[in-house]
XYZ file of N, CA and C in Angstrom:
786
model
N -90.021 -75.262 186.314
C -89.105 -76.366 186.626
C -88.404 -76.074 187.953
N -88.239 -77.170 188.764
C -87.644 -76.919 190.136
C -86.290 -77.305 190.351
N -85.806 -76.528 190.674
C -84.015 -77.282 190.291
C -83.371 -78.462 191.962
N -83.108 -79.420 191.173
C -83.166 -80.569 191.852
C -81.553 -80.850 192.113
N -81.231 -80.368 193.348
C -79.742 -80.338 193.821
C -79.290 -81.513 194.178
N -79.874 -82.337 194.537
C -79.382 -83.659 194.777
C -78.973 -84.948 193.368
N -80.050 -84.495 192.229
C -79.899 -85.133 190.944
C -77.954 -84.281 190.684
N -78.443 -82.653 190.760
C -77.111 -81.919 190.058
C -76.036 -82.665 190.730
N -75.633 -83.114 191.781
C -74.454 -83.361 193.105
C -74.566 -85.079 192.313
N -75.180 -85.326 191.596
C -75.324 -86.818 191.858
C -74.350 -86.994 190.383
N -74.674 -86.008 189.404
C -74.108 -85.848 188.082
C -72.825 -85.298 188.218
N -72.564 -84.170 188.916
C -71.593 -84.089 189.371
C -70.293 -84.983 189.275
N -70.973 -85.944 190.053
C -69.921 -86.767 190.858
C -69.662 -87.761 189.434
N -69.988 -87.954 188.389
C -69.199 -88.385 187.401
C -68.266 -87.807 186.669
N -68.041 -86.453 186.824
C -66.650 -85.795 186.702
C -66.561 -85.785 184.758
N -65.684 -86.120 184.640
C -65.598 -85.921 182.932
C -66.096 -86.863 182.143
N -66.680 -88.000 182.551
C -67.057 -89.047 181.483
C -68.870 -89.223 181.334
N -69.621 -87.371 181.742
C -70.006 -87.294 181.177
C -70.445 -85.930 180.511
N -71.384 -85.607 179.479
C -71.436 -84.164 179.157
C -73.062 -83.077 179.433
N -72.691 -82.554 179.882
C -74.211 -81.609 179.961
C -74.659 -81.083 179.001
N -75.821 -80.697 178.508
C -75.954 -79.837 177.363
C -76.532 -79.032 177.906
N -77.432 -78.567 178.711
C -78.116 -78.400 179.586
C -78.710 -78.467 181.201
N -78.946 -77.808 182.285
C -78.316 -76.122 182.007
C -77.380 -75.803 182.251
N -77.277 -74.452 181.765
C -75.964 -73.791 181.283
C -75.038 -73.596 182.621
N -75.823 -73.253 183.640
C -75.392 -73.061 184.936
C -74.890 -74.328 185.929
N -74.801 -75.420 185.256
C -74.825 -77.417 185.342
C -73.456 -76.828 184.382
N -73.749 -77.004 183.182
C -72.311 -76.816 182.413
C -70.864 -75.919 183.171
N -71.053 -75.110 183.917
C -70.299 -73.652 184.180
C -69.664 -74.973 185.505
N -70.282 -74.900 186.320
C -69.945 -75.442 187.692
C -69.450 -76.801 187.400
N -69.919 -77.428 186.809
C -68.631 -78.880 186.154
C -67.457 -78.342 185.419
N -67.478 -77.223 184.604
C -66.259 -76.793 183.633
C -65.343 -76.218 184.734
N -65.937 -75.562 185.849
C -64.924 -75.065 186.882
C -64.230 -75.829 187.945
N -65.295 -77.170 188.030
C -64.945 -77.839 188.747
C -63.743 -79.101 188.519
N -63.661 -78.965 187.015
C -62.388 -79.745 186.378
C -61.541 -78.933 186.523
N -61.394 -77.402 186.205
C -60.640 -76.238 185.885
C -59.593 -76.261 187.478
N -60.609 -76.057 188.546
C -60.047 -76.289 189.748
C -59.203 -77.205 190.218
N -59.652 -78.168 189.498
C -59.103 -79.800 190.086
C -57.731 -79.575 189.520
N -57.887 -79.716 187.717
C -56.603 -79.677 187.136
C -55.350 -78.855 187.851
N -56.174 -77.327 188.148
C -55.020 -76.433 188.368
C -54.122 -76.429 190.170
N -54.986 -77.782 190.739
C -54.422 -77.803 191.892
C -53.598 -79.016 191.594
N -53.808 -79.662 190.627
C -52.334 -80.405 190.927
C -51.272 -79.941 190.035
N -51.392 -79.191 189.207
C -50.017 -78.211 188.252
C -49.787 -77.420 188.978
N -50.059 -76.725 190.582
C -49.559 -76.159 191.360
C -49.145 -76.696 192.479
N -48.723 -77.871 192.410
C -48.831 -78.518 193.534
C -46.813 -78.321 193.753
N -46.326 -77.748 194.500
C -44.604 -77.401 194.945
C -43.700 -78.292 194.587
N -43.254 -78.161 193.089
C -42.244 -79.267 193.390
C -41.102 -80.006 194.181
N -40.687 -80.869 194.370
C -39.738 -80.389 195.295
C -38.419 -80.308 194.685
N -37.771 -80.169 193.461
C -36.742 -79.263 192.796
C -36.965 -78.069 193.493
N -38.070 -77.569 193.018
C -38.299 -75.700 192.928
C -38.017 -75.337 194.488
N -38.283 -76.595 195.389
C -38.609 -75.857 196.599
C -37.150 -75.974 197.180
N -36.431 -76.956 196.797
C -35.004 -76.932 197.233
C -34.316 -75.847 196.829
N -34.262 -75.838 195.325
C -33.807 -74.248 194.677
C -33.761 -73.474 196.017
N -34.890 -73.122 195.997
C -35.838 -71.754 196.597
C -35.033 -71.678 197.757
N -34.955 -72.849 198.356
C -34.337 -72.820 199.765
C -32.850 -72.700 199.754
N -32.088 -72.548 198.429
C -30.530 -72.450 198.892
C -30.292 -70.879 198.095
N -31.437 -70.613 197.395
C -31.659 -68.985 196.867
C -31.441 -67.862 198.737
N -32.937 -68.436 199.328
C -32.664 -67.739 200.728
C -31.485 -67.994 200.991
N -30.587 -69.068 201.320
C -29.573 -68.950 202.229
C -28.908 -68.157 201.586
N -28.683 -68.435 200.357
C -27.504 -67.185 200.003
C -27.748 -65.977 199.463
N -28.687 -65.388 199.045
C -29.050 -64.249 198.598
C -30.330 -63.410 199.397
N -30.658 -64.562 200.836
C -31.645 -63.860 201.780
C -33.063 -63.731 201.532
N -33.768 -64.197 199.950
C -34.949 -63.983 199.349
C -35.034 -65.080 198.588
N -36.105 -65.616 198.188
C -36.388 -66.516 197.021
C -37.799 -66.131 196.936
N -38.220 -66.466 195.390
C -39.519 -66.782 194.783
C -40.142 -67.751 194.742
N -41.393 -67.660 194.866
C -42.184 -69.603 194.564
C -42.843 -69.055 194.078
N -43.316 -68.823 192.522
C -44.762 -68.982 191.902
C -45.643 -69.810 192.381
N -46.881 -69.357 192.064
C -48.068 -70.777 191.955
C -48.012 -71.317 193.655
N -48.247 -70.758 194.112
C -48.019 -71.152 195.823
C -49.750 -71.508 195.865
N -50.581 -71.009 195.494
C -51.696 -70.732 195.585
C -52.316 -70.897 194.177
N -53.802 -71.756 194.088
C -54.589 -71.526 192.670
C -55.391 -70.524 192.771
N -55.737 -70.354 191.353
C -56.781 -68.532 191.688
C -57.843 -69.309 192.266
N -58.403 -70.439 192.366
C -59.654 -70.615 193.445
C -59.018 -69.990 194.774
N -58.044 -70.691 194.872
C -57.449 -70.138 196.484
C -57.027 -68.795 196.825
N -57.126 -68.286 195.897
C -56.662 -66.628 196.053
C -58.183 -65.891 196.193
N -58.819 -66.341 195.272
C -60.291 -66.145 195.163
C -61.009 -65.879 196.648
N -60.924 -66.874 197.374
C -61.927 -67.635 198.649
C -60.542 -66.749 199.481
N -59.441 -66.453 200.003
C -58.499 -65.462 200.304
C -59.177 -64.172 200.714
N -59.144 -63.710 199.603
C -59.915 -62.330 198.883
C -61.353 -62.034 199.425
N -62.226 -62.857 199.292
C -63.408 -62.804 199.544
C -63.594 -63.099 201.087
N -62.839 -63.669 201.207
C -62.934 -64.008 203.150
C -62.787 -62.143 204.147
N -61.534 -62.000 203.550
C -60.846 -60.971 204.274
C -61.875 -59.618 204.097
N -62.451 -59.057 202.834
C -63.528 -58.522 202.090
C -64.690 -58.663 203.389
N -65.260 -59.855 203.158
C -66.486 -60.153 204.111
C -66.221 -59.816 205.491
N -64.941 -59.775 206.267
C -64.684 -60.003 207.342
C -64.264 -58.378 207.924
N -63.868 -58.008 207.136
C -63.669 -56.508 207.611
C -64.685 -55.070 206.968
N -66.277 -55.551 206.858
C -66.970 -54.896 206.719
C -67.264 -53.914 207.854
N -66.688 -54.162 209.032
C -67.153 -53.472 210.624
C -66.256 -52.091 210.524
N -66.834 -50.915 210.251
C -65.839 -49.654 209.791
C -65.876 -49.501 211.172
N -66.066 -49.904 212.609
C -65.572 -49.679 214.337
C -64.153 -50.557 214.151
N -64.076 -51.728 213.644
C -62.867 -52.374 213.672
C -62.006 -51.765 212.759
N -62.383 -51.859 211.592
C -61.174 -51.698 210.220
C -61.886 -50.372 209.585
N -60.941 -49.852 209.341
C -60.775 -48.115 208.960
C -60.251 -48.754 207.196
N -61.661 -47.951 207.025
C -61.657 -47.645 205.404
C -61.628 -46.628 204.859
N -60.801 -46.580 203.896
C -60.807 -44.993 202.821
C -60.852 -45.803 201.998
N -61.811 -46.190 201.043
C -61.703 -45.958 199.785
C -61.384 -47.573 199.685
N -60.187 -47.822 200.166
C -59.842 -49.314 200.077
C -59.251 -49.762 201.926
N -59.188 -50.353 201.994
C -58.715 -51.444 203.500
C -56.949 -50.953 203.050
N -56.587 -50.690 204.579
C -55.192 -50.260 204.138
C -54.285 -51.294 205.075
N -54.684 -51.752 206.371
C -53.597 -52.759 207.001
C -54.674 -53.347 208.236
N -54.090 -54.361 208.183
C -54.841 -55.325 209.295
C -53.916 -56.029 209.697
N -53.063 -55.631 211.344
C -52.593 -56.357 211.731
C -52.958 -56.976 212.762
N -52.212 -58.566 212.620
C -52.206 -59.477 213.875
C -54.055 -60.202 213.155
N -53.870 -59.966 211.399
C -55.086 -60.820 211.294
C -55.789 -62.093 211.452
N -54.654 -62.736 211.324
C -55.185 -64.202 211.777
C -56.431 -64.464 213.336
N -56.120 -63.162 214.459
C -56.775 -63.133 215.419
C -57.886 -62.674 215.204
N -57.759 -61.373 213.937
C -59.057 -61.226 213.776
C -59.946 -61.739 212.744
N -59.638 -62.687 211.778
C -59.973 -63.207 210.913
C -59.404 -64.699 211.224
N -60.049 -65.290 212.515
C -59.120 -66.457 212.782
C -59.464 -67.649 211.321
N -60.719 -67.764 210.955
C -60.988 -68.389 209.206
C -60.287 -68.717 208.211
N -58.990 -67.540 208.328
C -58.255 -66.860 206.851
C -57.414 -68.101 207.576
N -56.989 -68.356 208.837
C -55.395 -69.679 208.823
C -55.707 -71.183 207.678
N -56.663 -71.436 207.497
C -57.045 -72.793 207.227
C -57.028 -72.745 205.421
N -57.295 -71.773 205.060
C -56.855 -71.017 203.705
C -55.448 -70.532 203.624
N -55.022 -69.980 204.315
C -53.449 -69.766 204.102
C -52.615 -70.980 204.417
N -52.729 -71.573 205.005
C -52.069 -72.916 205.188
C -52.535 -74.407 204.207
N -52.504 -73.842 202.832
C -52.404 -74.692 202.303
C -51.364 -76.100 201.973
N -51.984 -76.949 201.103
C -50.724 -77.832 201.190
C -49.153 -77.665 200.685
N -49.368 -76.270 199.437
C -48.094 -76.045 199.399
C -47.301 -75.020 200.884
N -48.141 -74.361 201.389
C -47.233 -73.347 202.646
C -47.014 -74.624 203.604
N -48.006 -75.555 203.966
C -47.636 -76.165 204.756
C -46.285 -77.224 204.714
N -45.706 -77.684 203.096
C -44.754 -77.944 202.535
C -43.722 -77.446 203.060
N -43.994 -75.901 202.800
C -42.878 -75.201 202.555
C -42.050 -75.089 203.368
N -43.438 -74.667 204.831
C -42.600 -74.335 206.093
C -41.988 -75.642 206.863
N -42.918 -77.023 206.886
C -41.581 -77.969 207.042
C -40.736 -78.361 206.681
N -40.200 -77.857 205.662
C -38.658 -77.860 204.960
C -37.502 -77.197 205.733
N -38.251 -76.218 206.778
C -37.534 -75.771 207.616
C -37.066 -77.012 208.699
N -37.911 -77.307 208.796
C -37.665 -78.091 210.106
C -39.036 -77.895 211.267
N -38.689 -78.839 212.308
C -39.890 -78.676 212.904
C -39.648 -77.223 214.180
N -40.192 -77.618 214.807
C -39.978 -76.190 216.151
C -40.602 -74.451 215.390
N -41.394 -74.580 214.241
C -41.508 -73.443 214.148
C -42.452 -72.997 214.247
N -42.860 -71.565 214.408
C -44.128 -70.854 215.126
C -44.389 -69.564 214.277
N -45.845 -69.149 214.066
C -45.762 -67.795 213.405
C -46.069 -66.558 214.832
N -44.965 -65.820 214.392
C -44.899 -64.638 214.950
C -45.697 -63.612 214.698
N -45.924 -63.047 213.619
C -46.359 -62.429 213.227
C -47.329 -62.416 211.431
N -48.641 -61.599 211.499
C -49.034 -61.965 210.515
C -49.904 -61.003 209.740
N -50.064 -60.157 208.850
C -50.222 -58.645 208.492
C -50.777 -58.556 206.869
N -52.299 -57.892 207.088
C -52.606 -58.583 206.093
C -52.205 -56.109 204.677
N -51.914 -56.378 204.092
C -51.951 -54.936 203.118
C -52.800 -55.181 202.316
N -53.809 -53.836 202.071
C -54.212 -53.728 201.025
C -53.517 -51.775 200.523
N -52.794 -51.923 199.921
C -52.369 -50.550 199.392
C -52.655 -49.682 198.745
N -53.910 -48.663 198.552
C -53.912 -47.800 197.348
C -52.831 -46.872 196.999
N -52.932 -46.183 196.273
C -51.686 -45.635 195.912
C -51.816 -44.502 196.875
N -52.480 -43.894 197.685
C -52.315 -42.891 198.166
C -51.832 -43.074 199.790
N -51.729 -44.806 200.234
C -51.453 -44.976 201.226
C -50.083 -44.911 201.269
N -48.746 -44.483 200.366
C -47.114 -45.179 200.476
C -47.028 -44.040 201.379
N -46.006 -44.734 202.356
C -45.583 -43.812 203.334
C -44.145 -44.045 203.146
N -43.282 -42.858 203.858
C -41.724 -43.114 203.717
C -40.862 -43.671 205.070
N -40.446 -44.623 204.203
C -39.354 -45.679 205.652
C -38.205 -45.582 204.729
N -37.269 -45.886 205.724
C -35.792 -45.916 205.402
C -35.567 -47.376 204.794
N -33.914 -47.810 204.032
C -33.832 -49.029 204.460
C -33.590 -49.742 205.526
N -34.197 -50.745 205.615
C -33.827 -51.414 206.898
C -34.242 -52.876 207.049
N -33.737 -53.463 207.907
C -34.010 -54.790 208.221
C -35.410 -55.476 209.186
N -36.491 -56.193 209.208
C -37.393 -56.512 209.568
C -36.657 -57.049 211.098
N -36.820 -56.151 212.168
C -35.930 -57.270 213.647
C -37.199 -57.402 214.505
N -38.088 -56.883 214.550
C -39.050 -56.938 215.790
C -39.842 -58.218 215.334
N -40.623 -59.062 216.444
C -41.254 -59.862 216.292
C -42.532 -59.433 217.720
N -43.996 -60.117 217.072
C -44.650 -59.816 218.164
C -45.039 -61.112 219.147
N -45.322 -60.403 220.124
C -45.376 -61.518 221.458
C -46.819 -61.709 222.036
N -46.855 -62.406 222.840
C -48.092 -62.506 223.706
C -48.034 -61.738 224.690
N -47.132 -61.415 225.471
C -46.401 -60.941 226.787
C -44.741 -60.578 226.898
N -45.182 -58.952 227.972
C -43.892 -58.934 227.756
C -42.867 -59.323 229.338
N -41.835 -60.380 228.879
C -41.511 -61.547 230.146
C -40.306 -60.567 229.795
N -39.263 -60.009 230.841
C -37.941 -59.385 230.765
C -37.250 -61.395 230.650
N -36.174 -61.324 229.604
C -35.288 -62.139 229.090
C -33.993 -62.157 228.653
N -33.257 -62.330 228.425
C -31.943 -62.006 228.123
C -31.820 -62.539 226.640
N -31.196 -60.521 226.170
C -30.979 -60.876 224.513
C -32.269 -60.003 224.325
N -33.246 -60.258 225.098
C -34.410 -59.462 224.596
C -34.207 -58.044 224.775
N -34.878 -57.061 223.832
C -35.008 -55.778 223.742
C -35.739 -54.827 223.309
N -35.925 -53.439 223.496
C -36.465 -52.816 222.874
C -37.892 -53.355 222.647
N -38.727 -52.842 223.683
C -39.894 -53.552 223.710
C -41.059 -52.177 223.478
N -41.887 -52.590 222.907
C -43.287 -51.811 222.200
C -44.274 -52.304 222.356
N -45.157 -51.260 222.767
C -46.673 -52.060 223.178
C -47.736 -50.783 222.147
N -48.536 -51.347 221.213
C -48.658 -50.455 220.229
C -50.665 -51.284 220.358
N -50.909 -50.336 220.967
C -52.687 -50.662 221.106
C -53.125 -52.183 221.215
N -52.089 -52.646 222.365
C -51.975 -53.913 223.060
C -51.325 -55.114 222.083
N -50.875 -54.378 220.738
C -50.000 -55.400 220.159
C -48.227 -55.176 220.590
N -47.595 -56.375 221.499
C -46.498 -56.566 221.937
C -45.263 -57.137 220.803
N -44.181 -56.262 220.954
C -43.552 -56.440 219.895
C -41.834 -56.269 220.694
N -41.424 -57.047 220.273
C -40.236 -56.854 220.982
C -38.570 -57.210 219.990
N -37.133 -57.092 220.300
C -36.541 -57.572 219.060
C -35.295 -58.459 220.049
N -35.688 -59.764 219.040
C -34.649 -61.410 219.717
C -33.349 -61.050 219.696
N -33.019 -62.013 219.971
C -31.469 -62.145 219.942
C -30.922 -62.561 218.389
N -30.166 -61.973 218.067
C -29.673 -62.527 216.481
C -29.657 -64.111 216.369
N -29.469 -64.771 216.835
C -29.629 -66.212 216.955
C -30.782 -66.639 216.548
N -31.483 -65.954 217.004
C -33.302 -65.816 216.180
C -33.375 -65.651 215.382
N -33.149 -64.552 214.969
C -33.803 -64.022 213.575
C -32.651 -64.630 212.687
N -31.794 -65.216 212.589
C -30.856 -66.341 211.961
C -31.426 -67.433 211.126
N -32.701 -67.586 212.157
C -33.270 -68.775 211.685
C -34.673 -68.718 211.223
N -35.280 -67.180 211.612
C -36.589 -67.242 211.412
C -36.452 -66.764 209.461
N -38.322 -66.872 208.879
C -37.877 -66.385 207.941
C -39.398 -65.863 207.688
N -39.800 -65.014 206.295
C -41.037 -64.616 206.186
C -41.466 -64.965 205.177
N -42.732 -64.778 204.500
C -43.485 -65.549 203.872
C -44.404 -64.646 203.587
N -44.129 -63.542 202.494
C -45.031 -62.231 201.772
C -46.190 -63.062 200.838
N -46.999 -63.517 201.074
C -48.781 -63.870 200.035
C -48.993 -63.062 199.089
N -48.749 -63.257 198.001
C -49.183 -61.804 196.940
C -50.717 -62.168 196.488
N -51.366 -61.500 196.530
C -52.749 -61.241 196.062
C -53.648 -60.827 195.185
N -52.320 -59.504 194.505
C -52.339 -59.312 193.711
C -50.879 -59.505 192.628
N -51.041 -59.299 191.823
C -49.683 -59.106 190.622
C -48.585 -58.057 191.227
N -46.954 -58.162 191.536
C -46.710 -56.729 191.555
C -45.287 -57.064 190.130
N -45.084 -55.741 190.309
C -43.991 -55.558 189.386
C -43.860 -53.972 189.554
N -42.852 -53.565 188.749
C -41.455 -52.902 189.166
C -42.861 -51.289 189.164
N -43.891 -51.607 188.346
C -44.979 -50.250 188.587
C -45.825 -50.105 189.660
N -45.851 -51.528 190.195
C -47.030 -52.129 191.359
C -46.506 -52.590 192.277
N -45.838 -52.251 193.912
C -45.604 -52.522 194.750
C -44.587 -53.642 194.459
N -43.711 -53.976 193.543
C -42.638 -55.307 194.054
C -41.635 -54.548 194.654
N -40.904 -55.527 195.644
C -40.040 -54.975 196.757
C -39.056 -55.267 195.903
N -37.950 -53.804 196.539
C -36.140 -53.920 195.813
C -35.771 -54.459 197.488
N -35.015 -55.755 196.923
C -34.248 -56.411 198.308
C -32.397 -56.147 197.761
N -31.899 -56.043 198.793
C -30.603 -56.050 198.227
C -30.043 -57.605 198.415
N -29.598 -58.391 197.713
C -29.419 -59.923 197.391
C -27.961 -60.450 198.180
N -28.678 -60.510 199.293
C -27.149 -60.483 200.276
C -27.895 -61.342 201.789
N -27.415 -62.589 201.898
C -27.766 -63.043 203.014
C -27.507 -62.166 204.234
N -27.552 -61.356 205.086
C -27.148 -61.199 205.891
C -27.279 -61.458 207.232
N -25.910 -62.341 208.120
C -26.354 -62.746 209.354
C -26.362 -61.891 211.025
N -26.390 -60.608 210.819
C -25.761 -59.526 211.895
C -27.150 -58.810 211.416
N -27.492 -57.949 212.384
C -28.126 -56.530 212.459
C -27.475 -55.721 212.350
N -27.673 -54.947 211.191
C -26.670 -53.811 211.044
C -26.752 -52.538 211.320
N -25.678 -51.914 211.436
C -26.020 -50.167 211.663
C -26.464 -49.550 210.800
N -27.042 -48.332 211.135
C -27.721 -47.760 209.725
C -26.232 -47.297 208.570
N -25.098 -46.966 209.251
C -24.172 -47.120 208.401
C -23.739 -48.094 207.546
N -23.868 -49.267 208.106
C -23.506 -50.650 207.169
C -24.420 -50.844 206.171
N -26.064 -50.322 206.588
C -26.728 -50.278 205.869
C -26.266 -49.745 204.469
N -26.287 -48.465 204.698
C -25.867 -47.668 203.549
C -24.586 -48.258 202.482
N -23.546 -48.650 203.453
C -22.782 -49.499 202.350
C -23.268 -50.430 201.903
N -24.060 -51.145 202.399
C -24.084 -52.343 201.408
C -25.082 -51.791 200.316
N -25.836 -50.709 200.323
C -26.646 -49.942 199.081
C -25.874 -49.581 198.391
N -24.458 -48.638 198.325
C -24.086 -48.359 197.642
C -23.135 -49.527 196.288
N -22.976 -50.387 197.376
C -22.002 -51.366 196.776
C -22.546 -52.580 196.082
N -23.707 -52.881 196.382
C -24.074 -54.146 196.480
C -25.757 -54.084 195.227
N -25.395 -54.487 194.507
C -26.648 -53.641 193.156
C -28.267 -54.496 193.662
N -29.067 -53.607 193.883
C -30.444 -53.808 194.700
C -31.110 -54.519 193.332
N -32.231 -55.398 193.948
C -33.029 -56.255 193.290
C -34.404 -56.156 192.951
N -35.388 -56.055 192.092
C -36.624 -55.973 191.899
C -37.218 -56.985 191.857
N -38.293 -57.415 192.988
C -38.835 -58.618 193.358
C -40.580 -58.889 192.539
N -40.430 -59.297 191.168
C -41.672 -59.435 190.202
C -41.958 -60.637 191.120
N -43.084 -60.215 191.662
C -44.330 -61.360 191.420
C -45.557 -61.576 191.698
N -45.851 -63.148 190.649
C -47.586 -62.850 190.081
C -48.591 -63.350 191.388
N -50.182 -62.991 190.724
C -50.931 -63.515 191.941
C -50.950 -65.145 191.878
N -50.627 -65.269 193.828
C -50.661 -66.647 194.083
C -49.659 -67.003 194.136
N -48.414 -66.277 194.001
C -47.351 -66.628 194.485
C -46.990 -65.998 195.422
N -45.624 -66.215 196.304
C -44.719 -66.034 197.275
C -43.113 -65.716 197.196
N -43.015 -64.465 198.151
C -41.542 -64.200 198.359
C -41.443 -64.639 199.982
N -40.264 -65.491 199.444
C -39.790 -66.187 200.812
C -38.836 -65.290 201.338
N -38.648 -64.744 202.470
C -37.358 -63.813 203.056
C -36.665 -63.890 204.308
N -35.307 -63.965 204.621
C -34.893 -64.118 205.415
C -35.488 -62.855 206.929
N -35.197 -62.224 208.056
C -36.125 -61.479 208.927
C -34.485 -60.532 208.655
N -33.102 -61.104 208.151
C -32.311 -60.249 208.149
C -31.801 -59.459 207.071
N -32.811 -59.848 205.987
C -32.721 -58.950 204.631
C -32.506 -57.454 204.418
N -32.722 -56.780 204.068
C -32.057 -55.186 204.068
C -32.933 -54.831 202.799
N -34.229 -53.845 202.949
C -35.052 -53.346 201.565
C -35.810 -52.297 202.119
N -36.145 -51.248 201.251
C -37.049 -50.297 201.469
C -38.836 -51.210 201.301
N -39.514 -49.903 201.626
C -40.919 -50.017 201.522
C -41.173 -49.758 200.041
N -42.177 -50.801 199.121
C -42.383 -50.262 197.726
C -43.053 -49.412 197.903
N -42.724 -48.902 196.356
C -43.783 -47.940 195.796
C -45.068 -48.702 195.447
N -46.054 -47.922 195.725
C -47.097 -48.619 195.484
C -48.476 -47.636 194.437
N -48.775 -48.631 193.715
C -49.993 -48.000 192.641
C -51.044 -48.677 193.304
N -51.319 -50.198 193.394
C -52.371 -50.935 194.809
C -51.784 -51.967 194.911
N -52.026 -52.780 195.676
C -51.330 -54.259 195.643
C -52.335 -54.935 196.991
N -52.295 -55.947 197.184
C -53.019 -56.704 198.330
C -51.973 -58.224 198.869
N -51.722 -58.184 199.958
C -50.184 -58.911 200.441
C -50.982 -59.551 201.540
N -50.785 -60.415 202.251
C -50.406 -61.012 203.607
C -48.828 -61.422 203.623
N -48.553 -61.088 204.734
C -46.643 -61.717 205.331
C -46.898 -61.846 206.937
């Protein structure tokens, strides 16, 4: 028997009103193809949740969005980035893929997948005028955690480095340009962590301390507001998102594996 793709696409296209009995592999690809459908519109951003979300950042510097993403879309994510960094001259493997930054340039594919209709939601809620700075894809085994202090996310990367006023502290790190704005900036910018995988308090979720903050602080202020100010454990599942202000205040997780874009 010769399998006849144009009959299958033609059956297809009647969707649920009718049933296959036969073949099984006809059955699978219609059952997924409802499965898909359904689960993209029960993920589709409400806009309660997304208002929430947005007065969570202003005042506590972080918010959550579950369901940002369906597992098809995490799926085709996953498998893109996988396929794309098979070149061990480009991307350095042990065991697992440990960081790819500035991926979107090198995986220019992965934007059209990450910019789904809920991110694309999300980020005009901001308002218009906005631009991604930066974009970094983790995959973590447990043997990759390295030790950072707490601290606040201030650098952003550039195309070029133009001397400006307000601008500072400039880094050129194997032709990626990175430099840190004027607080007026980072006021307004915000980030957008992709979880990929599940984390929780055993698996890479970040402790943020729940404090808008609008200043860059010293590493002293830092420290007070740790001692004073009771730190947060950021659970969440695959396909969702932690939204974060660029002036938040958190260590690096611990990590068992996890897989992120921000």
């Amino acid at each position: 028997m010769q399998h006849n793709f144009e009959l299958e696409g033609y059956i297809l296209g009647f969707g649920s009103s009718i049933k296959v009995l036969k073949p099984a592999s006809l059955r699978r690809r219609i059952y997924e193809q409802m499965r898909d459908a359904t689960e993209f519109y029960e993920k589709q951003l409400p806009t309660r949740e997304l208002e929430a979300s947005l007065l969570k950042l202003k005042w506590r510097g972080y918010a959550i969005l579950e369901n940002l993403y369906t597992a098809r879309e995490v799926r085709r994510i996953q498998s893109l980035i996988w396929r794309s960094t098979t070149d061990e001259k480009r991307f350095s493997r042990n065991g697992q893929l440990f960081t790819v930054r500035s991926v979107l340039k090198e995986i220019p594919h992965l934007k059209p997948l990450l910019f789904n209709y809920n991110l694309c939601r999300l980020v005009s809620s901001f308002g218009s005028g906005y631009f991604l700075t930066k974009a970094i894809y983790f995959n973590k085994p447990p043997q990759s955690n390295w030790f950072m202090a707490w601290h606040q996310d201030v650098p952003v990367n550039v195309k070029e480095k133009i001397e400006a006023e307000g601008f500072h502290g400039w880094t050129n790190k194997n032709g990626l340009i990175s430099v840190c704005p004027p607080v007026s900036y980072l006021q307004s910018a915000f980030t957008v962590r992709i979880h990929l995988d599940d984390t929780d308090v055993q698996n890479g979720a970040l402790k943020v301390i729940p404090k808008a903050f609008t200043e860059v602080l010293t590493a002293e202020q830092i420290a007070e507001a740790r001692e004073n100010i009771e730190h947060k454990t950021c659970r969440v599942n695959q396909g969702g998102a932690q939204l974060m202000t660029r002036l938040r205040c958190m260590p690096p997780p611990e990590v068992k594996a996890r897989s992120t874009v921000e």
